[in-house]
Amino acid sequence: MSLNLKANIKNPDDFYQKLIDAQRDLSEDEIQLMNAKLILVLANHIGEAGVLDQALEVASEQ
Amino acid sequence: MLNTYTYPEFEYQQSREQEQGVIKRHPVVIIGAGPIGLTAALECAAQGIPTVVLDDNNTVSIGSRAVCYAKRPLEVWDRLGVAAPMVEKGVSWKVGKVFFKEKLAYEFDLLPEEGHKMPAMINLQQYYLEEYMVAKCASEENVDLRWKHKLLNITQHDDHASLVIETPDGVFTMEAGWIIACDGANSDTRKMVDGEFSGQFFQDRFLIADVVMKSDFPTERWFWFDPVFHKNQSALLHKQSDDVWRIDFQLGWDADPEEAKKPENVIPLLKQMLGDDAEFELEWVSVYQFACRRMDKFRYGRVLFAGDAAHQVSPFGARGANTGVQDIDNLGWKLKLVLDGKAGLELLDTYSEERVFAADDNLLNSTRSTDFITPKSKSSRFFRDAVLRLAEKHEFARPLVNSGRLSMPTPYVQSSLNTDDGTEFAGCMKPGSNCADSPIVKDGKDGWFLNQIGGEFEVLVFGDAPATNTVSFNGINAKVTVVGRDLEDKEGLLTERFDGQQGAVYLLRPDQHVAARWREFDADAIQAAIAKATCQH
Ligand SMILES: Cc1cc2nc3c(=O)[nH]c(=O)nc-3n(C[C@H](O)[C@H](O)[C@H](O)COP(=O)(O)OP(=O)(O)OC[C@H]3O[C@@H](n4cnc5c(N)ncnc54)[C@H](O)[C@@H]3O)c2cc1C
């Protein structure tokens, strides 16, 4: 399987708002911790090493 | 400080050669009588190689050093006849708990697989380990253990090396066909051959305390990340024998090591950890900075490096002595074949090849544990804390928690000594792997598979017995053992672990590693595999 870089989220605005809302009242440190947890939870859901490698690569692009 | 242990003082004796002023050539001289040098002496004795062991001191390891020994080194020591007192005196443990702040984040059980003679892990103070090996060396005719002999200098020649040695009676010279350098992380021998030793020093310090305490703490490994009693750092509690407990405190890089280890600073820290009413006494306190480094190669001419002299790892995951013992396991038989003229010097280069590969695996594991325990940046600290938080509730995060991984042998999967599989096999016994143990019956008595093999090449047959009882190549004899005829696999575990149900033939190395395997017995193929496993093609 390869990393899906096509639009895959049905209601993008909804999701984006939820993400921002979830962190609205958090301190900078709490946000960082939450982001780290989110990455780990999602990475585990994906599981596949090849896909995770591609995601790391895409995220590292300047 | 209190002592549960009295350090033995071994007697210095002037050697005949020094007394008489003659230069004697020894086949093998071992530098250092730490756990690895002593293992090397016993390995050589088992191979019938006489050795002289030199140590600049006259006692066992002082202070807080190795605690945990894993199954594979115990199997090696068992082959050398010295594991029994270690296992008897040692503390066996299986359960580990990991705490994050005040909460239990995760609990694990080593769940050792049934049907192995040796336990997954024991805890034992390093001085006991060395004491048992010194006693065993004393019973070996071929081991000449010399205390208060300090190596000062080495000159290498084509077929030997000369050594300058200092004793209380002055300086003398001896010669060695081969030198096994086991003189520890600060190896003088390494400096004498201009050996390259590089890697990484961690910018952190650890307070290591051994305390004597009668306590109800269970015999488990307890590890804390960021505990309330030691904020922003880590701590570890582990039981050793004689009611001695090992406690590690991460101190951070700015700590002053001399201040940190003063009893007036250590005792309050321990009280916060153990509770105000805990009754304990300090046995030993020291402060360490850890490093992960190795030599570029483990053979420099006539000098073979092993143990901490060759590679140094941080203690997370308890790898130092464990991996050093496996160096010797790998080296002994190769040295024997070279000394007997049955293999060329290239075989000793495969010692370096295989053990550098294993050292890299250990360094990788230690570095990973260290990075988890002591995150190097703010964001890696967030990831670490996120893993620990998630681990409390969610199973998926638990395997990511890394407070030190169990030391497992590194299979030499890429070794030039392996013969590739021609057909499919199930299970873990790929060429380059160490053989799994199994209960067996031999001559009507219950026993263990690993006690039947080792020291020489061996052919293990599952299925029909071949016509021959030995396969030989160039003076190297491999005895044929047929399962069902020479030993009985009562529980079927051996056959299962070696995927022998449909018949299988294994060539095993003297260090109990698989060299090659087939489905049918073919003497020519076995000979070719012996040739390959001893670098003669
Ligand atoms: C806090 C701590 C915890 C550890 N925990 C573990 C653990 O749980 N499990 C594990 O496997 N490992 C552990 N280790 C690592 C372990 O202690 C070492 O890997 C082990 O001692 C290495 O053995 P060695 O024989 O190579 O070297 P050493 O034990 O250092 O022995 C070297 C010997 O050489 C002698 N010598 C030095 N120079 C000369 C010279 N010029 N001439 C003659 N003799 C000389 C010395 O006197 C010494 O006896 C730990 C280490 C530390 C510091």
XYZ file of C-alpha atoms and ligand atoms in Angstrom:
652
model
C 0.000 0.000 0.000
C 1.199 3.511 -0.588
C 0.424 6.743 1.205
C -2.815 8.333 0.117
C -2.068 11.921 -0.828
C -5.392 12.487 -2.549
C -8.149 14.284 -0.649
C -9.621 11.638 1.667
C -11.423 13.641 4.380
C -15.098 14.043 3.571
C -15.720 17.345 5.307
C -12.384 19.093 5.451
C -13.658 22.229 7.146
C -15.314 20.213 9.895
C -12.202 18.248 10.615
C -9.984 21.300 10.605
C -12.260 23.115 12.979
C -12.313 20.131 15.369
C -8.548 20.060 15.386
C -8.296 23.762 16.221
C -11.103 23.596 18.764
C -9.520 20.664 20.530
C -6.483 22.797 21.288
C -8.118 26.174 21.795
C -7.898 26.212 25.575
C -4.627 24.349 25.953
C -1.234 25.706 26.929
C 1.649 25.447 24.481
C 3.022 22.384 26.340
C -0.354 20.680 26.442
C -0.720 21.236 22.722
C 2.663 19.708 22.042
C 1.785 16.674 24.148
C -1.549 16.307 22.418
C 0.048 16.561 18.992
C 2.538 13.881 19.942
C -0.269 11.608 21.133
C -2.234 12.244 17.962
C 0.714 11.306 15.778
C 1.248 8.102 17.743
C -2.412 7.103 17.678
C -2.676 7.695 13.936
C 0.657 6.045 13.186
C -0.460 2.942 15.035
C -3.714 2.891 13.104
C -1.796 2.968 9.837
C 0.758 0.471 11.064
C 2.396 -0.231 7.732
C 6.084 0.696 7.784
C 6.196 1.693 4.119
C 3.290 4.115 4.468
C 4.731 5.602 7.655
C 8.097 6.096 5.951
C 6.415 7.952 3.092
C 4.468 10.089 5.549
C 7.671 10.997 7.382
C 9.212 11.955 4.090
C 6.283 14.114 2.994
C 6.187 15.836 6.375
C 9.940 16.510 6.270
C 9.794 18.296 2.912
C 10.705 21.919 3.358
C 29.608 1.844 54.210
C 28.125 -1.499 55.103
C 29.365 -4.588 53.388
C 27.489 -7.789 52.744
C 30.467 -8.929 50.717
C 34.106 -9.387 51.615
C 36.367 -8.877 48.651
C 38.772 -11.774 48.289
C 42.454 -10.971 47.960
C 44.101 -13.296 45.499
C 47.699 -14.122 46.077
C 50.413 -12.662 43.901
C 53.082 -15.153 42.916
C 56.200 -14.461 40.987
C 56.249 -16.608 37.853
C 59.078 -19.006 37.098
C 59.850 -17.165 33.882
C 60.275 -13.829 35.639
C 62.288 -15.382 38.435
C 64.612 -17.143 36.004
C 64.797 -14.272 33.543
C 63.860 -16.387 30.515
C 61.568 -15.208 27.731
C 58.840 -17.788 27.300
C 56.443 -18.075 24.330
C 52.855 -18.861 25.315
C 50.209 -19.841 22.773
C 47.618 -17.448 24.218
C 47.903 -14.649 26.781
C 44.726 -12.995 28.070
C 44.899 -9.435 29.374
C 42.418 -8.722 32.176
C 40.592 -11.027 34.592
C 37.202 -9.319 34.452
C 34.143 -11.330 33.423
C 35.287 -11.514 29.812
C 38.938 -12.414 30.420
C 37.859 -15.120 32.865
C 35.318 -16.471 30.373
C 38.074 -16.476 27.731
C 40.330 -18.493 30.035
C 37.594 -21.074 30.645
C 36.733 -21.218 26.942
C 40.376 -21.832 26.020
C 40.642 -24.461 28.751
C 37.569 -26.201 27.338
C 39.239 -26.139 23.904
C 42.450 -27.537 25.381
C 44.438 -24.327 24.833
C 46.744 -23.418 27.729
C 46.496 -19.746 28.681
C 48.177 -17.219 30.908
C 45.778 -14.587 32.292
C 47.255 -11.304 33.505
C 45.429 -8.862 35.748
C 46.877 -5.696 37.234
C 44.713 -6.084 40.344
C 44.264 -8.909 42.851
C 40.546 -9.015 43.512
C 37.146 -9.150 41.799
C 35.105 -6.245 40.421
C 34.745 -3.505 43.014
C 31.601 -1.454 43.494
C 28.353 -1.322 41.540
C 28.659 -2.859 38.123
C 26.826 -5.549 36.191
C 23.641 -7.002 37.644
C 21.604 -8.727 34.927
C 22.722 -11.716 32.907
C 20.570 -13.073 30.125
C 19.925 -16.585 28.927
C 22.523 -16.844 26.164
C 25.569 -15.908 28.267
C 24.260 -18.271 30.943
C 24.166 -21.013 28.298
C 27.758 -20.235 27.352
C 28.817 -20.352 30.996
C 26.913 -23.617 31.341
C 28.869 -25.079 28.446
C 31.994 -24.019 30.337
C 30.713 -25.641 33.539
C 30.346 -22.495 35.630
C 26.671 -21.471 35.344
C 25.266 -23.569 38.203
C 26.506 -21.429 41.138
C 25.482 -18.245 39.286
C 21.924 -19.432 38.750
C 21.736 -20.736 42.295
C 22.954 -17.532 43.928
C 21.279 -15.203 41.443
C 17.826 -13.746 41.745
C 15.410 -14.781 39.008
C 12.782 -12.245 38.011
C 10.140 -12.013 35.347
C 7.894 -9.039 36.042
C 8.825 -5.467 35.236
C 6.774 -2.391 36.084
C 7.068 0.996 34.477
C 5.734 4.064 36.279
C 5.132 7.503 34.835
C 4.925 10.216 37.479
C 2.820 8.600 40.223
C 0.992 6.063 38.052
C 1.724 2.565 36.817
C 2.006 3.015 33.046
C 2.716 -0.513 32.042
C 3.618 -3.911 33.398
C 5.380 -6.698 31.554
C 6.252 -10.312 32.139
C 9.363 -11.671 30.421
C 7.222 -14.815 29.977
C 10.146 -17.049 29.351
C 9.361 -19.803 26.869
C 9.146 -23.198 28.566
C 11.651 -25.904 27.807
C 14.961 -24.085 28.261
C 17.475 -25.053 30.924
C 18.580 -21.492 31.650
C 16.269 -18.748 32.935
C 15.523 -15.669 30.797
C 17.481 -13.463 33.175
C 19.171 -13.525 36.569
C 20.384 -10.692 38.775
C 23.703 -11.153 40.516
C 26.407 -8.796 41.681
C 29.389 -8.825 39.335
C 31.783 -9.729 42.136
C 30.021 -13.070 42.691
C 30.089 -13.797 38.999
C 33.836 -13.209 38.873
C 34.468 -15.105 42.099
C 32.814 -18.250 40.686
C 34.852 -17.996 37.511
C 38.109 -17.465 39.398
C 37.342 -20.602 41.437
C 36.636 -22.547 38.234
C 39.879 -21.271 36.670
C 41.771 -22.513 39.726
C 40.463 -26.015 39.037
C 41.649 -25.924 35.412
C 45.164 -27.195 34.827
C 45.483 -25.188 31.640
C 44.732 -21.785 33.175
C 47.612 -19.855 34.708
C 45.958 -16.858 36.388
C 48.486 -14.251 37.502
C 47.447 -11.369 39.745
C 49.301 -8.072 40.032
C 50.647 -8.423 36.504
C 50.192 -5.201 34.586
C 50.698 -5.049 30.845
C 52.932 -2.069 30.008
C 53.737 -2.528 26.362
C 53.211 -4.714 23.288
C 55.333 -5.167 20.187
C 53.729 -7.047 17.335
C 55.635 -9.427 15.074
C 54.501 -11.613 12.180
C 53.876 -14.737 14.166
C 53.756 -13.503 17.753
C 53.732 -10.474 20.017
C 56.007 -9.596 22.895
C 54.626 -8.173 26.073
C 56.287 -6.104 28.745
C 54.797 -6.882 32.140
C 55.178 -5.204 35.506
C 54.793 -7.096 38.786
C 55.748 -6.289 42.400
C 59.081 -7.940 41.502
C 59.793 -5.602 38.611
C 59.456 -5.667 34.844
C 59.865 -8.682 32.550
C 59.103 -9.732 28.995
C 57.031 -12.621 27.691
C 55.817 -13.673 24.250
C 52.426 -14.774 23.011
C 51.241 -16.416 19.824
C 47.959 -14.606 20.370
C 46.719 -12.000 22.807
C 43.089 -11.766 23.847
C 42.654 -8.226 25.158
C 39.893 -8.106 27.784
C 41.188 -5.159 29.758
C 37.970 -3.180 29.855
C 36.620 0.096 28.500
C 39.840 2.002 29.191
C 41.887 -0.766 27.572
C 45.616 -0.091 27.697
C 46.081 -2.757 25.052
C 43.883 -0.788 22.668
C 46.061 2.268 23.111
C 49.211 0.174 22.610
C 48.056 -0.979 19.158
C 46.670 2.463 18.264
C 43.199 0.957 18.061
C 40.396 3.165 16.890
C 37.554 3.499 19.406
C 34.762 5.889 18.586
C 31.111 6.583 19.244
C 28.957 8.714 21.407
C 29.140 9.928 25.013
C 25.752 10.734 26.506
C 25.469 14.159 28.078
C 23.968 12.800 31.244
C 25.050 11.391 34.583
C 23.650 8.583 36.675
C 23.918 7.941 40.370
C 24.184 4.204 40.964
C 23.596 3.052 44.529
C 23.620 -0.409 46.044
C 21.671 -0.482 49.285
C 21.128 -3.253 51.797
C 17.504 -3.405 52.761
C 15.105 -5.954 54.187
C 11.983 -5.022 52.340
C 8.689 -6.296 51.043
C 9.254 -4.911 47.567
C 8.542 -7.769 45.205
C 11.352 -9.270 43.137
C 10.497 -7.181 40.097
C 12.171 -4.526 38.025
C 10.638 -1.132 38.776
C 11.386 1.759 36.486
C 10.095 5.299 36.956
C 9.911 8.058 34.384
C 9.681 11.478 35.961
C 8.676 10.226 39.436
C 7.367 12.572 42.123
C 10.381 11.731 44.287
C 12.844 12.686 41.554
C 11.217 15.150 39.209
C 12.097 15.263 35.515
C 14.520 12.362 35.793
C 14.282 8.576 35.801
C 14.888 5.957 38.484
C 15.275 2.190 38.647
C 14.958 -0.332 41.470
C 16.198 -3.881 41.056
C 16.904 -6.733 43.470
C 20.242 -8.507 43.704
C 21.198 -11.337 46.039
C 21.866 -10.942 49.797
C 19.084 -8.317 50.169
C 21.125 -5.861 48.160
C 19.096 -3.570 45.896
C 20.396 -1.681 42.883
C 19.024 1.826 42.529
C 19.786 4.116 39.598
C 18.971 7.810 39.574
C 19.329 9.890 36.473
C 20.999 13.122 37.553
C 21.136 15.251 34.435
C 24.244 16.727 32.894
C 24.701 19.661 35.267
C 24.960 17.560 38.421
C 28.241 17.671 40.284
C 29.270 14.003 40.553
C 31.275 14.477 43.766
C 28.454 16.312 45.543
C 25.784 13.912 44.282
C 27.363 10.843 45.792
C 27.857 12.250 49.295
C 25.717 10.267 51.776
C 24.043 13.469 53.008
C 22.686 13.948 49.482
C 22.030 10.327 48.598
C 20.139 9.325 51.753
C 17.363 11.939 51.481
C 16.876 10.997 47.827
C 16.552 7.323 48.769
C 14.135 8.152 51.583
C 11.901 9.966 49.161
C 11.907 6.917 46.950
C 11.646 4.172 49.546
C 9.570 5.958 52.178
C 10.603 7.550 55.449
C 10.455 4.348 57.475
C 12.448 2.210 55.077
C 15.468 0.809 56.851
C 18.447 0.615 54.583
C 22.179 1.070 54.543
C 24.347 2.234 51.705
C 26.705 -0.365 50.380
C 28.186 1.499 47.456
C 27.521 4.748 45.592
C 29.065 5.969 42.367
C 28.295 8.362 39.526
C 28.663 7.317 35.894
C 28.522 8.939 32.517
C 27.550 6.396 29.876
C 28.901 5.922 26.393
C 28.238 3.819 23.300
C 31.448 3.179 21.381
C 33.258 0.416 19.538
C 36.549 -0.347 17.847
C 36.553 -0.292 14.058
C 37.653 -3.954 14.037
C 38.303 -6.495 16.782
C 41.492 -7.986 15.379
C 44.705 -5.999 15.221
C 47.393 -8.406 14.039
C 48.047 -10.831 16.869
C 45.715 -9.025 19.259
C 42.043 -9.986 19.501
C 39.799 -7.588 21.402
C 36.765 -8.730 23.389
C 34.327 -7.313 25.934
C 34.373 -3.663 26.977
C 37.823 -3.216 25.443
C 36.202 -3.781 22.039
C 32.828 -2.142 22.608
C 31.190 -0.133 25.323
C 27.413 0.211 25.694
C 25.271 2.150 28.130
C 23.888 -0.207 30.772
C 20.253 0.189 29.694
C 19.225 -3.295 28.689
C 22.162 -4.880 30.480
C 24.362 -5.670 27.545
C 28.008 -5.112 28.446
C 29.029 -8.379 30.023
C 26.275 -10.276 28.227
C 27.633 -9.414 24.820
C 31.278 -9.789 25.859
C 30.664 -13.410 26.832
C 29.261 -14.027 23.364
C 32.440 -12.542 21.860
C 34.381 -15.305 23.554
C 31.817 -17.932 22.528
C 32.550 -16.890 18.949
C 36.322 -16.617 19.293
C 37.338 -19.773 21.183
C 36.803 -22.416 18.524
C 38.203 -20.249 15.753
C 41.397 -19.659 17.683
C 41.659 -23.396 18.364
C 41.388 -24.302 14.662
C 43.983 -21.672 13.737
C 46.375 -22.826 16.475
C 45.970 -26.430 15.281
C 46.711 -25.410 11.693
C 43.257 -26.563 10.567
C 42.166 -23.099 9.430
C 43.876 -19.953 8.225
C 44.070 -16.508 9.795
C 41.044 -15.375 7.760
C 38.901 -17.323 10.200
C 39.932 -14.885 12.946
C 38.823 -11.987 10.773
C 35.360 -13.527 10.774
C 35.459 -13.191 14.565
C 35.689 -9.469 13.959
C 33.084 -9.584 11.181
C 30.483 -11.454 13.231
C 31.059 -9.696 16.530
C 31.209 -6.186 15.050
C 27.804 -6.974 13.544
C 26.544 -8.042 16.992
C 28.144 -5.011 18.668
C 26.328 -2.695 16.262
C 23.054 -4.384 17.121
C 23.765 -3.876 20.823
C 24.846 -0.289 20.344
C 21.682 0.390 18.379
C 19.515 -1.093 21.126
C 21.338 0.757 23.891
C 21.238 4.043 22.043
C 17.513 3.675 21.413
C 16.837 2.960 25.095
C 19.004 5.878 26.119
C 17.177 8.202 23.737
C 13.848 7.141 25.210
C 14.962 7.396 28.825
C 16.836 10.662 28.412
C 15.179 12.553 25.524
C 17.599 14.873 23.790
C 15.169 17.603 22.774
C 11.973 19.166 24.002
C 9.950 17.566 21.239
C 11.376 14.087 21.797
C 10.462 14.574 25.441
C 6.871 15.244 24.357
C 6.820 12.071 22.272
C 8.253 10.087 25.183
C 5.654 11.452 27.594
C 2.907 10.883 25.041
C 3.898 7.214 24.741
C 3.850 6.817 28.532
C 0.489 8.556 28.913
C -1.094 6.489 26.157
C 0.414 3.275 27.559
C -1.634 3.630 30.752
C -4.845 3.058 28.823
C -4.008 1.724 25.399
C -2.270 -1.482 24.596
C -0.814 -0.218 21.311
C 1.538 2.225 23.032
C 3.077 -0.310 25.417
C 5.567 -1.854 22.998
C 6.892 1.673 22.370
C 7.867 2.096 26.030
C 11.607 1.541 26.161
C 13.166 1.402 29.611
C 15.837 -0.995 28.334
C 15.320 -4.046 26.142
C 16.198 -7.577 27.160
C 19.585 -8.573 25.816
C 19.068 -11.161 23.081
C 21.775 -12.806 21.011
C 22.278 -11.302 17.563
C 22.003 -13.977 14.871
C 24.865 -13.733 12.372
C 22.409 -13.698 9.504
C 24.815 -12.128 7.024
C 27.912 -14.030 8.028
C 30.292 -15.240 5.343
C 30.483 -18.531 7.259
C 26.843 -19.433 6.618
C 25.685 -21.734 3.855
C 22.422 -20.420 2.427
C 19.287 -22.515 2.772
C 18.454 -24.455 -0.371
C 14.852 -25.034 0.701
C 12.187 -23.577 2.951
C 12.355 -24.048 6.718
C 9.950 -22.862 9.378
C 11.015 -21.513 12.780
C 13.992 -19.527 14.022
C 16.982 -21.789 13.329
C 18.298 -19.892 10.307
C 22.009 -20.242 9.561
C 23.890 -17.884 11.878
C 21.435 -18.348 14.777
C 22.309 -19.852 18.124
C 20.593 -23.188 18.735
C 17.471 -23.213 20.862
C 17.651 -25.431 23.921
C 15.107 -28.203 24.538
C 14.566 -30.923 27.097
C 15.792 -34.312 25.875
C 16.450 -37.776 27.256
C 19.933 -39.212 26.937
C 20.851 -42.743 28.083
C 17.548 -42.932 29.923
C 18.188 -39.716 31.855
C 16.483 -36.353 31.519
C 18.804 -33.708 30.162
C 19.079 -30.676 27.912
C 19.946 -30.424 24.260
C 22.547 -27.678 24.652
C 24.458 -29.846 27.109
C 24.902 -32.446 24.345
C 26.551 -30.147 21.818
C 29.265 -27.522 21.651
C 33.041 -27.368 21.557
C 33.178 -29.130 18.175
C 31.302 -29.214 14.904
C 28.283 -31.466 15.007
C 25.773 -32.876 12.548
C 22.261 -33.077 13.957
C 19.913 -35.381 12.091
C 16.129 -35.545 12.321
C 14.872 -38.581 10.416
C 16.697 -41.622 9.066
C 20.142 -42.355 10.477
C 22.877 -42.009 7.846
C 25.444 -44.777 7.334
C 28.283 -42.721 8.736
C 28.899 -41.453 12.279
C 31.274 -38.620 11.429
C 31.787 -36.232 8.570
C 35.356 -34.949 8.239
C 36.959 -32.148 6.336
C 40.635 -31.265 6.548
C 41.040 -32.845 9.986
C 37.872 -31.241 11.322
C 35.468 -33.924 12.507
C 31.769 -33.407 12.881
C 30.084 -36.108 14.934
C 26.648 -37.221 13.750
C 23.875 -37.130 16.344
C 20.586 -38.691 15.315
C 17.466 -37.618 17.174
C 15.612 -40.767 18.209
C 18.778 -42.863 18.182
C 21.413 -40.920 20.174
C 19.023 -38.786 22.131
C 15.312 -38.850 22.620
C 13.099 -35.861 21.969
C 10.463 -36.911 24.480
C 8.369 -33.752 24.367
C 8.910 -33.103 20.672
C 10.161 -29.576 21.372
C 13.562 -30.031 19.768
C 12.014 -31.315 16.548
C 9.523 -28.492 16.571
C 12.121 -25.776 17.202
C 14.354 -27.112 14.422
C 11.462 -27.804 12.029
C 12.547 -31.423 11.898
C 9.162 -33.127 11.451
C 9.796 -33.828 7.766
C 13.407 -34.733 8.394
C 16.254 -32.230 8.587
C 20.037 -32.216 8.799
C 21.877 -29.412 10.561
C 25.564 -28.570 10.643
C 26.223 -26.921 14.016
C 29.303 -24.864 14.836
C 31.308 -25.428 18.010
C 29.675 -22.285 19.471
C 26.240 -23.938 19.109
C 25.286 -21.809 16.109
C 23.704 -23.155 12.945
C 26.130 -23.166 9.992
C 23.941 -24.891 7.387
C 20.886 -27.103 7.015
C 19.289 -29.384 4.499
C 16.352 -31.734 4.184
C 18.523 -34.744 3.283
C 21.826 -36.090 4.537
C 24.522 -35.411 1.933
C 28.109 -35.885 3.137
C 29.548 -33.806 0.275
C 27.295 -30.885 1.069
C 28.213 -31.116 4.755
C 31.919 -31.124 3.930
C 31.483 -28.073 1.741
C 29.618 -26.336 4.548
C 32.387 -27.156 7.050
C 34.867 -25.685 4.559
C 32.760 -22.541 4.268
C 32.290 -22.249 8.040
C 36.051 -22.377 8.522
C 37.013 -20.056 5.651
C 38.546 -22.697 3.398
C 37.173 -22.372 -0.073
C 26.520 0.676 36.508
C 26.800 -0.440 35.563
C 25.840 -1.424 35.385
C 26.060 -2.481 34.502
N 25.106 -3.436 34.359
C 25.323 -4.480 33.536
C 24.376 -5.535 33.459
O 23.359 -5.528 34.149
N 24.653 -6.578 32.620
C 25.788 -6.621 31.865
O 25.965 -7.582 31.120
N 26.718 -5.648 31.938
C 26.512 -4.584 32.756
N 27.473 -3.621 32.880
C 28.691 -3.723 32.072
C 29.728 -4.695 32.661
O 30.093 -4.309 33.957
C 30.940 -4.708 31.759
O 30.513 -4.896 30.435
C 31.932 -5.816 32.101
O 32.531 -5.610 33.344
C 33.017 -5.902 31.045
O 33.895 -6.906 31.366
P 35.386 -6.924 30.821
O 35.969 -8.183 31.343
O 35.368 -6.657 29.365
O 36.095 -5.645 31.450
P 36.373 -5.226 33.040
O 35.290 -5.829 33.845
O 36.517 -3.801 32.973
O 37.697 -5.977 33.349
C 38.939 -5.548 32.856
C 40.046 -6.157 33.703
O 41.296 -5.844 33.094
C 42.226 -5.463 34.083
N 43.220 -4.593 33.440
C 43.040 -3.350 32.942
N 44.188 -2.874 32.423
C 45.130 -3.850 32.585
C 46.512 -3.960 32.251
N 47.183 -2.965 31.638
N 47.169 -5.104 32.563
C 46.518 -6.130 33.179
N 45.222 -6.070 33.504
C 44.528 -4.941 33.217
C 41.370 -4.774 35.133
O 41.958 -4.796 36.412
C 40.085 -5.604 35.113
O 40.149 -6.678 36.021
C 27.273 -2.558 33.762
C 28.250 -1.583 33.953
C 28.030 -0.535 34.846
C 29.093 0.485 35.026
